[in-house]
């Protein structure tokens, strides 16, 4: 094992919280101390320690003890712990927690794989809970082996973040199983940013490098980030965070006015300790300890404000929100914890409601609530969208914070489908708004104004569509050189050619040109732009989503299919196929997904199958690669809207995977779903069975076609 990154004195908080999980005769994994009696690790580490199968899903009984040791605090002492029922999340193959089916052999990533251990006694003197933060791209992290030895340490750099895991490149050290469950430590920010969950090394990496000196990808390591930990373990007490320095003195000053007596301070401190799962100071409580407890725990400051609000309402007549000191403490809280508005309980209750929402598109929601944002984020679900909105303050003159605006928008869109759910969302807003300093009248006025808009009566909210970069690609006969024209289309009416190339160039030059257009022509929304490649049916199998522009050492590389949504579109639509396209497009919300497998590889058979299902607009093609082009041509002639296929593989498993990928997914979100699968395949470079590696998407329709590709006016019809 290489000794690239020996631990330093700066890692003392990590050492005090590092735990070794013991098997029968040696450490099998690691963990991290969360409180004086709670340790967090991976579920498969617990299974290994108990001599069970790695992916055993059954909850260990209270009689099954787990041995633990704090190697940096008291190496000789062995402690005993037991798995808590609410903290058991075994590895599972699907996102749904109520379906704990074990993942398949070699399947990465999977879900869950977390366990919380309760110690029979307090941690030894000198041990302290680890501070946590969400990970940050570009920040190097370290991980220690199960023994806790300061020398065998891994250095790693985050590569791809995709729920549920973070993928990292190992820069130094040798990966071994004993790293599992151990904390990832960010030295720069002095915090734990995740738990090591899995790793693998490129097959034959050393053999390839030695004789040929060819490039081989670094060792890949995977971690469970803080957001995934909180999602999987909603009942987990809030974790410790590095104590904030900004705003502390201001907070102490205003707290002295809001809770002036010692009895009130004791009552607040006692309530806060219970809600945060911490030990109360009792009669020793004072303003310093009260503020310190709140500032040292994730979402502790919003929880403190929640408790003060309740106490003011109990002790004084009138609403606390009219108290000028209450408005001041809210402003100071935004300095102390700028990214947190909701207490753990408020956020947990909101997430439970959002899990049942089916109508609202999270990306459209962000664009509606934050039309002024320079770069609109791309949330993966509504809970992620709330994370984004929570960080923003309201615009000048607008009393409603974006967080509440977002929940009210969701409620109005969900009301037609489920009135009870919408009522629960409204009740959550009405309860939360005063605690955020928003008057009830302001909520009612905003809700009434939003309800009066046309989209609130059954149609989607208006928003500016993200721009499209449209590449008219004309491959040379060999398929390796290209000429092109690049158009930019945007929802405000702009549709013009911005770049042309008549000399045959390589794919690197094409991607370089696309990147240039994204930077210079759609600079307001570069991250949301959709890249569309218009090609003739004969060239539909071009792997444009895997093209790469290496960039400079300072700039980094660029892969369109990973960095953004990339789709193929046909440049050959006829007046006859347009009628079929309109019929299938109108039936997209209700039509079933159609599979054309090896049985339909003959074009005549495929044509007949498509005629039998005249409303099927989303088709999965899974046949021999030599026959794919013919079947794709039949799909285009039949007017099919969306085709998903794997360029290399076909068979029952690939067909099942691709059908599962599009099942239940709105057709407008399929490009993003495909992009995420490509990102997962990139995060697992040696897994040849991952369907995202050679996944291709035809997301077609004659809407907003560049003029050279749309000779007739009907081809510009909106879908």
Coordinates of N, CA and C in Angstrom, one line a residue, residues 583-680:
X583 N -50.1 12.1 -34.6 CA -51.0 11.2 -33.9 C -50.3 10.5 -32.7
X584 N -49.1 10.1 -32.9 CA -48.3 9.5 -31.9 C -47.9 10.5 -30.8
X585 N -47.6 11.7 -31.2 CA -47.2 12.7 -30.2 C -48.4 13.1 -29.3
X586 N -49.6 13.2 -29.9 CA -50.7 13.6 -29.0 C -51.1 12.5 -28.0
X587 N -50.7 11.2 -28.3 CA -51.0 10.1 -27.4 C -49.9 9.8 -26.5
X588 N -48.8 10.6 -26.5 CA -47.6 10.3 -25.6 C -47.9 10.1 -24.1
X589 N -48.8 10.9 -23.5 CA -49.0 10.8 -22.1 C -49.6 9.4 -21.7
X590 N -50.4 8.8 -22.6 CA -51.1 7.6 -22.2 C -50.6 6.3 -23.0
X591 N -49.9 6.5 -24.0 CA -49.5 5.3 -24.8 C -48.5 4.4 -24.2
X592 N -48.6 3.1 -24.3 CA -47.6 2.2 -23.7 C -46.2 2.3 -24.5
X593 N -45.1 1.9 -23.8 CA -43.8 1.8 -24.4 C -43.8 0.5 -25.2
X594 N -43.2 0.6 -26.4 CA -43.2 -0.5 -27.4 C -41.8 -1.0 -27.5
X595 N -41.6 -2.3 -27.5 CA -40.3 -3.0 -27.6 C -40.2 -3.6 -29.0
X596 N -39.2 -3.3 -29.8 CA -38.9 -4.0 -31.0 C -37.6 -4.7 -30.8
X597 N -37.7 -6.0 -30.5 CA -36.5 -6.8 -30.2 C -36.0 -7.6 -31.4
X598 N -35.3 -8.6 -31.2 CA -34.7 -9.4 -32.3 C -35.8 -10.0 -33.2
X599 N -37.0 -10.2 -32.7 CA -38.0 -10.8 -33.5 C -38.5 -9.8 -34.6
X600 N -38.3 -8.5 -34.4 CA -38.7 -7.5 -35.4 C -37.6 -6.9 -36.1
X601 N -36.4 -7.6 -36.2 CA -35.3 -7.0 -36.9 C -35.5 -6.9 -38.4
X602 N -36.4 -7.6 -39.0 CA -36.7 -7.5 -40.4 C -37.6 -6.2 -40.6
X603 N -37.2 -5.3 -41.5 CA -37.9 -4.1 -41.7 C -39.4 -4.2 -41.9
X604 N -39.8 -5.2 -42.7 CA -41.2 -5.4 -43.0 C -42.0 -5.8 -41.7
X605 N -41.3 -6.7 -40.9 CA -42.0 -7.1 -39.7 C -42.1 -5.9 -38.7
X606 N -41.0 -5.1 -38.6 CA -41.0 -3.9 -37.8 C -42.1 -2.9 -38.2
X607 N -42.3 -2.8 -39.5 CA -43.3 -1.9 -40.1 C -44.7 -2.3 -39.7
X608 N -44.9 -3.7 -39.8 CA -46.2 -4.2 -39.4 C -46.5 -4.0 -37.9
X609 N -45.5 -4.2 -37.1 CA -45.6 -4.1 -35.7 C -46.0 -2.6 -35.3
X610 N -45.4 -1.7 -36.0 CA -45.7 -0.3 -35.7 C -47.1 0.1 -36.2
X611 N -47.5 -0.5 -37.3 CA -48.9 -0.2 -37.7 C -49.9 -0.8 -36.8
X612 N -49.6 -1.9 -36.1 CA -50.5 -2.5 -35.1 C -50.7 -1.6 -33.9
X613 N -49.7 -0.8 -33.6 CA -49.7 0.1 -32.5 C -49.6 1.5 -33.0
X614 N -50.6 2.1 -33.6 CA -50.5 3.4 -34.3 C -50.3 4.6 -33.3
X615 N -50.5 4.4 -32.0 CA -50.3 5.5 -31.0 C -49.0 5.4 -30.2
X616 N -48.2 4.3 -30.4 CA -47.0 4.1 -29.6 C -46.0 5.2 -30.1
X617 N -45.6 6.1 -29.2 CA -44.7 7.2 -29.6 C -43.3 7.0 -29.0
X618 N -43.1 6.1 -28.0 CA -41.8 5.8 -27.4 C -41.5 4.3 -27.7
X619 N -40.4 4.1 -28.4 CA -40.1 2.7 -28.8 C -38.7 2.4 -28.3
X620 N -38.5 1.2 -27.8 CA -37.1 0.7 -27.5 C -36.7 -0.3 -28.5
X621 N -35.6 -0.1 -29.2 CA -35.1 -1.0 -30.2 C -34.0 -1.8 -29.6
X622 N -34.1 -3.1 -29.7 CA -33.1 -4.0 -29.1 C -32.9 -5.2 -30.1
X623 N -32.1 -4.9 -31.1 CA -31.9 -6.0 -32.1 C -30.4 -5.9 -32.5
X624 N -30.0 -6.8 -33.3 CA -28.6 -6.9 -33.7 C -28.1 -5.6 -34.4
X625 N -26.9 -5.2 -34.1 CA -26.4 -3.9 -34.5 C -26.4 -3.7 -36.0
X626 N -26.3 -4.7 -36.8 CA -26.3 -4.6 -38.2 C -27.7 -4.3 -38.7
X627 N -28.7 -4.6 -37.9 CA -30.1 -4.4 -38.4 C -30.7 -3.1 -37.7
X628 N -30.0 -2.5 -36.8 CA -30.6 -1.3 -36.1 C -30.9 -0.2 -37.1
X629 N -30.1 0.1 -38.0 CA -30.3 1.2 -38.9 C -31.6 1.0 -39.7
X630 N -31.9 -0.2 -40.2 CA -33.1 -0.4 -40.9 C -34.4 -0.3 -40.0
X631 N -34.3 -0.8 -38.8 CA -35.4 -0.7 -37.9 C -35.6 0.8 -37.5
X632 N -34.6 1.6 -37.3 CA -34.7 3.0 -37.0 C -35.4 3.7 -38.1
X633 N -35.0 3.4 -39.3 CA -35.6 4.0 -40.5 C -37.2 3.8 -40.5
X634 N -37.6 2.5 -40.1 CA -39.0 2.2 -40.1 C -39.7 3.1 -39.0
X635 N -39.0 3.3 -37.9 CA -39.6 4.1 -36.8 C -39.8 5.5 -37.3
X636 N -38.8 6.1 -38.0 CA -39.0 7.4 -38.5 C -40.1 7.5 -39.5
X637 N -40.2 6.6 -40.4 CA -41.3 6.6 -41.4 C -42.7 6.4 -40.8
X638 N -42.7 5.7 -39.6 CA -44.0 5.6 -38.9 C -44.4 6.8 -38.1
X639 N -43.4 7.7 -37.9 CA -43.7 8.9 -37.1 C -43.5 8.8 -35.7
X640 N -42.6 7.8 -35.3 CA -42.3 7.6 -33.9 C -41.6 8.8 -33.3
X641 N -41.9 9.2 -32.1 CA -41.4 10.4 -31.5 C -40.0 10.2 -30.9
X642 N -39.9 9.1 -30.1 CA -38.7 8.8 -29.3 C -38.3 7.4 -29.5
X643 N -37.0 7.2 -29.8 CA -36.5 5.8 -29.9 C -35.2 5.7 -29.0
X644 N -35.1 4.7 -28.2 CA -34.0 4.4 -27.3 C -33.4 3.1 -27.7
X645 N -32.0 3.1 -27.9 CA -31.4 1.8 -28.3 C -30.0 1.8 -27.8
X646 N -29.4 0.6 -27.7 CA -28.0 0.4 -27.3 C -27.2 0.0 -28.6
X647 N -26.2 0.8 -28.8 CA -25.5 0.7 -30.1 C -24.7 -0.7 -30.3
X648 N -24.4 -1.4 -29.2 CA -23.6 -2.6 -29.3 C -24.4 -3.8 -28.8
X649 N -25.1 -3.7 -27.8 CA -25.7 -5.0 -27.2 C -27.2 -5.1 -27.5
X650 N -27.6 -6.3 -27.5 CA -29.0 -6.6 -27.6 C -29.3 -7.9 -26.8
X651 N -30.5 -8.1 -26.4 CA -30.8 -9.3 -25.6 C -31.8 -9.0 -24.5
X652 N -32.3 -10.0 -23.8 CA -33.3 -9.8 -22.8 C -33.0 -8.8 -21.7
X653 N -31.8 -8.8 -21.2 CA -31.5 -8.0 -20.0 C -31.4 -6.5 -20.5
X654 N -30.8 -6.2 -21.6 CA -30.7 -4.9 -22.1 C -32.1 -4.4 -22.4
X655 N -32.9 -5.2 -23.0 CA -34.3 -4.8 -23.3 C -35.0 -4.4 -22.0
X656 N -34.9 -5.3 -21.0 CA -35.6 -5.0 -19.7 C -35.1 -3.7 -19.1
X657 N -33.7 -3.5 -19.2 CA -33.2 -2.3 -18.6 C -33.7 -1.0 -19.3
X658 N -33.7 -1.0 -20.6 CA -34.1 0.2 -21.3 C -35.6 0.4 -21.2
X659 N -36.4 -0.6 -21.1 CA -37.9 -0.4 -20.9 C -38.1 0.1 -19.5
X660 N -37.3 -0.3 -18.5 CA -37.4 0.2 -17.1 C -37.0 1.7 -17.1
X661 N -36.1 2.0 -17.9 CA -35.6 3.4 -17.9 C -36.6 4.4 -18.3
X662 N -37.4 4.0 -19.3 CA -38.5 5.0 -19.8 C -39.8 4.7 -19.2
X663 N -40.0 3.7 -18.5 CA -41.3 3.4 -17.9 C -41.6 4.5 -16.8
X664 N -42.8 5.1 -17.0 CA -43.2 6.1 -16.0 C -42.5 7.4 -16.1
X665 N -41.6 7.6 -17.1 CA -40.9 8.9 -17.2 C -41.6 9.7 -18.3
X666 N -41.9 11.0 -18.0 CA -42.5 11.9 -18.9 C -41.6 12.0 -20.1
X667 N -42.2 12.0 -21.3 CA -41.4 12.0 -22.5 C -40.4 13.2 -22.6
X668 N -40.8 14.4 -22.0 CA -40.0 15.5 -22.1 C -38.7 15.4 -21.2
X669 N -38.8 14.4 -20.2 CA -37.6 14.2 -19.3 C -36.8 13.1 -19.7
X670 N -37.1 12.4 -20.8 CA -36.3 11.2 -21.2 C -34.9 11.6 -21.5
X671 N -34.6 12.8 -22.2 CA -33.2 13.2 -22.5 C -32.4 13.3 -21.2
X672 N -33.0 13.9 -20.2 CA -32.2 14.0 -18.9 C -32.0 12.7 -18.3
X673 N -33.0 11.8 -18.3 CA -32.8 10.4 -17.8 C -31.7 9.7 -18.5
X674 N -31.6 9.9 -19.8 CA -30.5 9.2 -20.6 C -29.2 9.8 -20.2
X675 N -29.1 11.2 -20.0 CA -27.9 11.8 -19.6 C -27.4 11.2 -18.3
X676 N -28.3 11.1 -17.3 CA -27.9 10.5 -16.0 C -27.4 9.1 -16.2
X677 N -27.9 8.3 -17.1 CA -27.4 6.9 -17.3 C -26.0 7.0 -17.8
X678 N -25.8 7.9 -18.8 CA -24.4 8.0 -19.3 C -23.4 8.5 -18.2
X679 N -23.9 9.3 -17.3 CA -23.0 9.8 -16.2 C -22.7 8.6 -15.3
X680 N -23.7 7.7 -15.0 CA -23.5 6.6 -14.2 C -22.5 5.6 -14.9

